[in-house]
C-alpha cells in the first residue's frame, strides 16, 4: 500500500500547467466552427480529399485558362490520337525546356484510316502564357492567354477524340460543368428541403403529416424513369445554356426529399431541447428561435448531408448525359465525354477516352471521404468520455 | 421581506392531457395521457413551494404549464407579481404574454442541454433582455455582469462558451439567465438533481441567498425529498397527476396524513447507518397515466384500501391549519413519516391497519 | 440455486485489488482515471464505493471484469486477485478482455448490474428467453428445466405473475421490473461477487426501497459479496458494510460504515457528509458546500488531489506531496497529511 510511485507523474503535470491553461483558454472561447475545424484537422484523409476537391473545382472554374485549347478546337491532323508525352530528353540530347515531338499524319493504305505518327526529329517546345483561342476570363474580360501551349501545332496531354478535339481541355471544361451542376443542384435541393422540412418540423400536426406524405410520394417515384421523362421533355431547340439550367433544376427537384426528412428530424429533436424551451420561456418568438437556436445547431449536420448528396448529383448528371438524355454536345460534361467512350471500338483503339472516368471516380471518392471527416467533426460538443 | 406576503400565484383546476396515437398509422384511435388531473394550489410571495412526486406524477408538466412553456388543456393560472398587478396567465395571447414573461422564469434540470452550446455565456444570459427589449446597449452588459457576479461567475467567463464549464458552473449560468430580468417567480425544475453532491449544496445555498436578496418566490420541483425539505416552506406531493397532500415541509415529512406520502417518506434512505431504513414497501409499480385507476389513484397500492377508495375520488381537504390531504381516511389514520427522527423509526401502529 | 460450495466461508478473502491504475488514451492525451486504488473484499460482505463524477468508481470495477473500452490502459504493477469458488486464486489483469478465462469469471464468479437495465437486455428477445440463455450458459440443463429455473428466479426477485412476464419483451416492463429482471439474470449463475453500478439511481424512491430490500434479502439467501457503486450517501449508509470514498481516481478514506459516517477523518468525507441536506436536521441553516469545482481529470491538481478545495489545506505540503495511507484503526484508513505523523 504505497503511493510513492504516483508522485513522479504529478510533478511532471504541474510543470506544463502554464502552457496548458493558455491552450484551455483558447478552447473555452472557441466558436462552433473553430471547434469543428480543430476536430476536422485531425482527419488527415478528409483533409486530403478536401484539397483534391478544391483543386478540381479550381480546375473547372479556370478551365479556359488552364486548358491550351477551347472545347471545340479541332486538330484535323491528329484524330483519335494517343496522349503526347512532355519530354526533357530525346535522341538529340537533353533540353531544359520541356518539349514534345511533332506528328505527321498519313493515310494507312490498307485500312484507309488516317494515322498519326510521332516524328522524333521535330521538337515542339512548350511555352507558358501562350496565346491561343480567345475566351472571356470568368466572363469578365476577353483574352487569349492560356497557361501553356506549344509554338506551332498542337499538344494533347490526354490525346484527342474522333474529331481531333483536345481531351485534356475538354476534361477540364467537363469538370467545371459537372461540378457546377452538382453544386447548383445541391443548392436548389437544399433550399427546397430547408423550407419544406423546416415548415414540417416546426409546425408539426397536420401540416407535418401532409408534407410527410407528399415527400414520401416524391421519394417512391423511381429516379431513372423520372429523369428520363423530364429530360426527354426538353425541346430540341433549347440552347445548351437552357438545357444546363433545366438539368440542375431537375436534379434539385428530385434530390430534396431525403434532405427535407433530415432537416425535419433535426428540428423535431431540437425543438424540445431545454435551451429552446428556455428561449421560449424568455419570450423569444419563432423567428429568433429558428434563427438563433435551431438553425445554427443543425447546419453542421446539413453540411454533412450536402457533401454526401453531392456525388449523387454528379453521378446523376453523368448517367443522364451518358445515356444521351442530359447535356448534349456541344456542351461538355463528364457524362458527355464518357458518352464518346461507349463502344468496344473505343476500348480497343483509344483507351485514353476513359480518362474523364478517372476524374469522376476520384471526385466521388473524395466527396465520400470528405463527408466522413465532416460528419465526425460536425458535433464538436459530443465529448468522448472515457 | 419588505412587503406583505400575498398570493403571488393561484392555480385552479389545472389540467393537461396529451393525445397519444396508437396502432398502425394511428388507426388504433387516440388515447389520452392525463399528465395533470385537476390540480389547484397557491404560492405565497416570498415562499418556496416544493413539488415532489415520482415519475409520471406530472410535476414537470405543472411547472411548464404555469409558465406557458406548454399549453394547459384547461384551468386558470392567476399571477400577481406585485399587489395590484395581476394577470390571468392562461388566457393571454402570445403578445400579451410579453408583459408577464419578465416576471416569471425557469431553471432547468440538465445543465448540459439547457444552455445553447453555440452561444457565449454573455449572450445566453443576455437573451431574455434582448428578446424582451428591456435594456439597450451597454446597459445590457452592465446588467449581465451584475447577475453573473452575483452567481459567482466572473468577467472572464462571459466570453466563453458553455463547453468550458462544469455542471455546477453551468447551472449557475442557467440561474443567472433566469435572474437577469429580475423576475418575481422562478420555477426550479429539478435544478439540483443532476449535480454532484458537493456542488448541489452550493447551488442550494445560492438559491437561498438569491431568494432573500431579490425577494424571489420559488416553485421547487424535485424528486430528491431531502433537498425539497431543506429548501421548501411548504411541500405538495403529487401522485399520478393529482396533489395528494400539501403541508408545511416539516409537518409533511414527519407527520404525513396521506398513506402515499407516508410510504414515500419512509423510503428515503437516511445517510446514517444507525437509523436503518424501514420502508413501507408499496405493492407493485406506479400505474400508467394512460389508464389511471378509478377513484383514488393510489388505491391499488394502498395498504389501507377500503371499498369507497375504489370508486370515489377523495377531495383535497384541510385537516390541520395549512395541512391538506386527499384521502378519505386522513382524519382517522396515524401514519409514520420519515425515518430520520428517532421516535418515528419505531413504527407507530395505525388504527386502520389493525382493523384491516 | 443451491449453495453447494459449503466450504466457502463468509469472511474469507474474495477480491484483492492492489495499486490499480487505469488511464484513457484520448485526443487530448493520456488521462488518468484510476490512480493507485487498493481494495480488499471478503466473501459475503458489501463494499460501498461512493464518489462523485470523475472519481473513477465505475472504472475500477470495470477493470475487475476487464470490460474497459479499448482506449483504456491498465498500468503495469496493478494487481486484481480473485479467489474462485474452487479455491484457486487468479490474477484478473492477466486475462485478455475477450479470453475464455475472463468470460468464465464474468459468467460464473462475478456478475454485473447497471444503472440502466434496458441497455443490458436485447430488445428483440423476451425477458424469459434471455434469462434462460444465461442459465444454460452456466448449467447443463435442458430447455424445459431452464425455463423452470428462469420462472423460479423471476418470482424470487419479486416479479409478480412471473409466467406472464417470462413471455414479455424488455420494453414492456417498467424500470423497476427491468432492474429486478436484470438482477435475476446476474444471479442466475450463482456468482460469488455482484457488482452493482448505480443500480437504483434511475429508479423512483419507493422503487429504490424495494430493490435495496431485495438485494439485501438475496444476499442473505445466496451469500454473495456485493460491490455497490453509488453517489447517494443515504443509499450507501443503508446497504454497505464497508465504504470506500473516492475522489478523482483515488480512495481518500476507507472503513466500516460506522467509521465513515460517525468518525470521518478525511476533510472530503467530512465535507461531503455536511453538504447533504438531511431531513429535519438542517433547520433553516445553510448547508456546508465544498468550495470550487471538481477539477477536470485532464487538469489533475498536484499533490493531494483534493487540496484545491480542502478547508484544511496546508501550503507547500498538500500541493506538493501525495499523502500516504494512514491507519486509524485496523479497518479504517485515510490518505491525508492531517493524520501522518
Coordinates of N, CA and C in Angstrom, one line a residue, chain B residues 104-223:
Chain B
X104 N -41.6 35.9 -14.7 CA -41.5 34.5 -14.3 C -40.5 33.8 -15.2
X105 N -39.6 33.1 -14.6 CA -38.6 32.4 -15.3 C -38.4 31.0 -14.8
X106 N -37.4 30.3 -15.4 CA -37.3 28.9 -15.1 C -35.8 28.5 -15.0
X107 N -35.5 27.5 -14.1 CA -34.2 26.9 -14.1 C -34.3 25.5 -14.4
X108 N -33.5 24.9 -15.2 CA -33.7 23.6 -15.7 C -32.9 22.6 -15.0
X109 N -33.3 21.3 -15.2 CA -32.6 20.2 -14.6 C -31.2 20.0 -15.1
X110 N -31.1 19.8 -16.5 CA -29.9 19.4 -17.1 C -29.0 20.6 -17.5
X111 N -28.0 20.8 -16.7 CA -27.2 22.0 -17.1 C -26.5 21.8 -18.4
X112 N -26.5 20.6 -19.0 CA -25.8 20.5 -20.3 C -26.8 20.8 -21.4
X113 N -28.0 20.4 -21.4 CA -28.9 20.6 -22.5 C -29.6 22.0 -22.4
X114 N -29.5 22.6 -21.2 CA -30.3 23.9 -21.1 C -29.6 25.1 -21.6
X115 N -28.3 24.9 -21.9 CA -27.6 26.1 -22.5 C -27.2 25.8 -23.9
X116 N -27.5 26.8 -24.8 CA -27.2 26.6 -26.2 C -25.7 26.6 -26.3
X117 N -25.1 25.5 -26.8 CA -23.6 25.3 -26.8 C -23.0 26.3 -27.8
X118 N -23.8 26.9 -28.7 CA -23.3 27.7 -29.7 C -23.3 29.2 -29.4
X119 N -23.7 29.5 -28.2 CA -23.7 30.9 -27.7 C -22.8 31.2 -26.6
X120 N -22.2 32.3 -26.5 CA -21.3 32.6 -25.4 C -22.1 32.8 -24.2
X121 N -21.5 32.7 -23.0 CA -22.2 32.8 -21.8 C -22.9 34.2 -21.7
X122 N -22.2 35.2 -22.2 CA -22.8 36.6 -22.2 C -24.1 36.6 -23.0
X123 N -24.1 36.0 -24.2 CA -25.3 36.0 -25.0 C -26.4 35.2 -24.4
X124 N -26.0 34.1 -23.7 CA -27.0 33.3 -23.1 C -27.7 34.0 -22.0
X125 N -26.9 34.7 -21.1 CA -27.5 35.4 -20.0 C -28.3 36.6 -20.5
X126 N -27.8 37.2 -21.6 CA -28.4 38.5 -22.1 C -29.7 38.2 -22.9
X127 N -29.9 37.0 -23.3 CA -31.0 36.7 -24.3 C -32.4 37.2 -23.8
X128 N -32.8 36.9 -22.5 CA -34.1 37.4 -22.1 C -34.2 38.9 -22.2
X129 N -33.1 39.6 -21.9 CA -33.2 41.1 -22.0 C -33.3 41.5 -23.5
X130 N -32.6 40.8 -24.3 CA -32.6 41.2 -25.8 C -34.0 40.9 -26.4
X131 N -34.6 39.7 -26.1 CA -35.8 39.4 -26.8 C -37.0 40.3 -26.2
X132 N -36.9 40.7 -25.0 CA -37.9 41.5 -24.4 C -37.7 43.0 -24.6
X133 N -36.5 43.3 -25.2 CA -36.1 44.7 -25.4 C -36.2 45.5 -24.1
X134 N -35.8 44.9 -23.0 CA -35.9 45.6 -21.7 C -34.7 46.6 -21.5
X135 N -33.6 46.3 -22.0 CA -32.4 47.2 -21.9 C -31.8 47.3 -23.3
X136 N -30.9 48.4 -23.4 CA -30.2 48.6 -24.6 C -28.8 48.7 -24.4
X137 N -28.0 48.4 -25.4 CA -26.5 48.7 -25.5 C -25.8 48.3 -24.3
X138 N -25.0 49.2 -23.7 CA -24.1 48.9 -22.6 C -24.9 48.5 -21.3
X139 N -26.1 49.0 -21.2 CA -26.9 48.6 -20.1 C -27.1 47.1 -20.0
X140 N -27.2 46.5 -21.1 CA -27.3 45.0 -21.2 C -26.1 44.4 -20.5
X141 N -24.9 44.8 -21.0 CA -23.7 44.3 -20.4 C -23.5 44.5 -19.0
X142 N -24.0 45.7 -18.6 CA -23.9 46.0 -17.1 C -24.7 45.1 -16.3
X143 N -26.0 44.9 -16.8 CA -26.9 44.0 -16.0 C -26.4 42.6 -16.0
X144 N -25.9 42.1 -17.2 CA -25.4 40.8 -17.3 C -24.2 40.5 -16.4
X145 N -23.3 41.5 -16.3 CA -22.2 41.3 -15.4 C -22.6 41.3 -14.0
X146 N -23.6 42.2 -13.7 CA -24.1 42.2 -12.3 C -24.7 40.9 -11.8
X147 N -25.5 40.3 -12.6 CA -26.1 39.0 -12.2 C -25.0 37.9 -12.3
X148 N -24.2 38.0 -13.2 CA -23.1 36.9 -13.4 C -22.2 36.9 -12.1
X149 N -21.8 38.1 -11.7 CA -21.0 38.2 -10.5 C -21.8 37.7 -9.3
X150 N -23.1 38.0 -9.2 CA -23.9 37.5 -8.1 C -24.0 36.0 -8.1
X151 N -23.9 35.4 -9.3 CA -24.0 33.9 -9.3 C -22.6 33.4 -9.3
X152 N -21.6 34.1 -8.8 CA -20.2 33.6 -8.7 C -19.6 33.2 -10.0
X153 N -19.9 34.0 -11.1 CA -19.2 33.8 -12.3 C -18.3 35.1 -12.4
X154 N -17.3 35.1 -13.3 CA -16.5 36.3 -13.4 C -16.5 36.8 -14.8
X155 N -16.0 38.0 -15.0 CA -16.0 38.7 -16.3 C -15.4 37.8 -17.4
X156 N -14.3 37.1 -17.0 CA -13.6 36.3 -18.0 C -14.6 35.2 -18.5
X157 N -15.4 34.7 -17.6 CA -16.4 33.6 -18.0 C -17.3 34.0 -19.1
X158 N -17.6 35.3 -19.2 CA -18.7 35.7 -20.1 C -18.3 35.5 -21.5
X159 N -17.0 35.5 -21.8 CA -16.6 35.4 -23.2 C -16.6 33.9 -23.7
X160 N -16.7 33.0 -22.7 CA -16.6 31.6 -23.0 C -17.9 31.0 -23.5
X161 N -17.7 29.8 -24.0 CA -18.9 29.0 -24.4 C -19.2 28.0 -23.3
X162 N -20.4 27.5 -23.3 CA -20.8 26.6 -22.2 C -19.8 25.3 -22.1
X163 N -19.2 24.9 -23.2 CA -18.5 23.7 -23.1 C -17.2 23.9 -22.2
X164 N -16.9 25.1 -21.8 CA -15.8 25.3 -21.0 C -16.1 25.1 -19.5
X165 N -17.3 24.8 -19.2 CA -17.7 24.8 -17.7 C -18.2 23.4 -17.2
X166 N -18.0 23.2 -15.9 CA -18.5 22.0 -15.3 C -20.0 22.2 -15.0
X167 N -20.6 21.1 -14.5 CA -22.0 21.0 -14.3 C -22.5 22.2 -13.3
X168 N -21.8 22.3 -12.2 CA -22.2 23.3 -11.3 C -22.1 24.7 -11.8
X169 N -21.0 25.0 -12.5 CA -20.9 26.3 -13.1 C -21.9 26.6 -14.2
X170 N -22.3 25.6 -15.0 CA -23.3 25.7 -16.0 C -24.6 26.0 -15.3
X171 N -24.9 25.3 -14.2 CA -26.1 25.6 -13.5 C -26.2 27.0 -13.0
X172 N -25.0 27.6 -12.6 CA -25.0 29.0 -12.2 C -25.3 29.9 -13.4
X173 N -24.8 29.5 -14.6 CA -25.1 30.3 -15.8 C -26.7 30.3 -16.0
X174 N -27.2 29.1 -15.9 CA -28.7 29.0 -16.0 C -29.4 29.8 -15.0
X175 N -28.9 29.9 -13.8 CA -29.6 30.7 -12.8 C -29.4 32.2 -13.1
X176 N -28.3 32.6 -13.6 CA -28.1 34.0 -14.0 C -29.0 34.4 -15.1
X177 N -29.2 33.5 -16.0 CA -30.2 33.7 -17.1 C -31.6 33.9 -16.6
X178 N -32.0 33.1 -15.6 CA -33.3 33.2 -15.1 C -33.5 34.5 -14.3
X179 N -32.3 35.0 -13.8 CA -32.4 36.1 -12.8 C -32.3 37.5 -13.5
X180 N -31.8 37.4 -14.8 CA -31.3 38.7 -15.4 C -32.5 39.7 -15.6
X181 N -33.7 39.3 -15.7 CA -34.8 40.2 -15.8 C -35.4 40.7 -14.5
X182 N -34.7 40.2 -13.4 CA -35.3 40.5 -12.1 C -36.7 40.0 -11.9
X183 N -36.9 38.7 -12.1 CA -38.3 38.2 -12.1 C -38.8 38.1 -10.6
X184 N -40.0 37.8 -10.5 CA -40.6 37.7 -9.1 C -40.7 36.2 -8.8
X185 N -40.8 35.4 -9.8 CA -41.2 34.0 -9.6 C -40.3 33.1 -10.5
X186 N -39.7 32.1 -9.9 CA -38.9 31.1 -10.7 C -39.3 29.7 -10.4
X187 N -39.5 29.0 -11.5 CA -39.7 27.5 -11.4 C -38.4 26.8 -11.5
X188 N -38.0 26.1 -10.4 CA -36.8 25.4 -10.4 C -37.1 23.9 -10.7
X189 N -36.9 23.5 -12.0 CA -37.3 22.2 -12.4 C -36.2 21.2 -12.1
X190 N -36.2 20.5 -11.0 CA -35.1 19.6 -10.7 C -33.8 20.3 -10.8
X191 N -33.7 21.5 -10.3 CA -32.5 22.3 -10.6 C -31.2 21.7 -10.0
X192 N -31.3 20.8 -9.0 CA -30.0 20.3 -8.4 C -29.9 18.8 -8.6
X193 N -30.9 18.2 -9.3 CA -30.9 16.7 -9.3 C -29.7 16.2 -10.1
X194 N -29.3 16.9 -11.1 CA -28.2 16.3 -12.0 C -26.8 16.7 -11.5
X195 N -26.7 17.3 -10.4 CA -25.4 17.8 -9.9 C -24.8 16.9 -8.9
X196 N -23.5 16.9 -8.8 CA -22.8 16.2 -7.9 C -23.1 16.7 -6.5
X197 N -23.0 15.8 -5.5 CA -23.4 16.1 -4.1 C -22.7 17.4 -3.6
X198 N -21.4 17.5 -3.9 CA -20.6 18.6 -3.3 C -21.0 19.9 -3.9
X199 N -21.5 19.8 -5.2 CA -21.9 21.0 -5.9 C -23.3 21.4 -5.6
X200 N -24.1 20.4 -5.4 CA -25.5 20.6 -5.1 C -25.7 21.5 -3.9
X201 N -24.9 21.3 -2.8 CA -25.1 22.1 -1.6 C -24.9 23.6 -2.0
X202 N -23.9 23.8 -2.8 CA -23.5 25.2 -3.2 C -24.7 25.9 -3.9
X203 N -25.3 25.1 -4.8 CA -26.4 25.7 -5.6 C -27.6 25.9 -4.7
X204 N -27.9 25.0 -3.8 CA -29.0 25.2 -2.9 C -28.8 26.4 -2.1
X205 N -27.5 26.6 -1.6 CA -27.2 27.8 -0.8 C -27.4 29.1 -1.7
X206 N -26.9 29.0 -2.9 CA -27.1 30.2 -3.8 C -28.5 30.5 -4.0
X207 N -29.3 29.5 -4.2 CA -30.8 29.7 -4.5 C -31.4 30.4 -3.2
X208 N -31.0 29.9 -2.1 CA -31.5 30.5 -0.8 C -31.1 32.0 -0.7
X209 N -29.8 32.3 -1.0 CA -29.3 33.7 -0.9 C -30.1 34.6 -1.8
X210 N -30.2 34.1 -3.1 CA -30.8 34.9 -4.1 C -32.3 35.2 -3.7
X211 N -32.9 34.2 -3.1 CA -34.3 34.4 -2.8 C -34.5 35.6 -1.8
X212 N -33.6 35.6 -0.8 CA -33.6 36.7 0.1 C -33.3 38.0 -0.5
X213 N -32.3 38.1 -1.4 CA -31.8 39.3 -1.9 C -32.8 39.9 -2.9
X214 N -33.4 39.0 -3.8 CA -34.3 39.5 -4.8 C -35.7 39.3 -4.5
X215 N -36.0 38.9 -3.3 CA -37.4 38.6 -2.9 C -38.1 37.7 -3.9
X216 N -37.5 36.6 -4.1 CA -38.0 35.7 -5.1 C -39.0 34.7 -4.5
X217 N -39.8 34.2 -5.3 CA -40.7 33.1 -5.0 C -40.4 31.9 -5.8
X218 N -40.2 30.7 -5.2 CA -39.8 29.6 -6.0 C -40.9 28.5 -6.0
X219 N -41.0 27.9 -7.2 CA -41.7 26.6 -7.2 C -40.6 25.6 -7.4
X220 N -40.3 24.8 -6.4 CA -39.1 23.9 -6.5 C -39.5 22.5 -6.7
X221 N -39.3 22.1 -8.0 CA -39.8 20.7 -8.4 C -38.6 19.8 -8.2
X222 N -38.8 18.6 -7.6 CA -37.7 17.7 -7.4 C -38.2 16.3 -7.0
X223 N -37.4 15.3 -7.2 CA -37.7 14.0 -6.7 C -36.9 13.7 -5.5

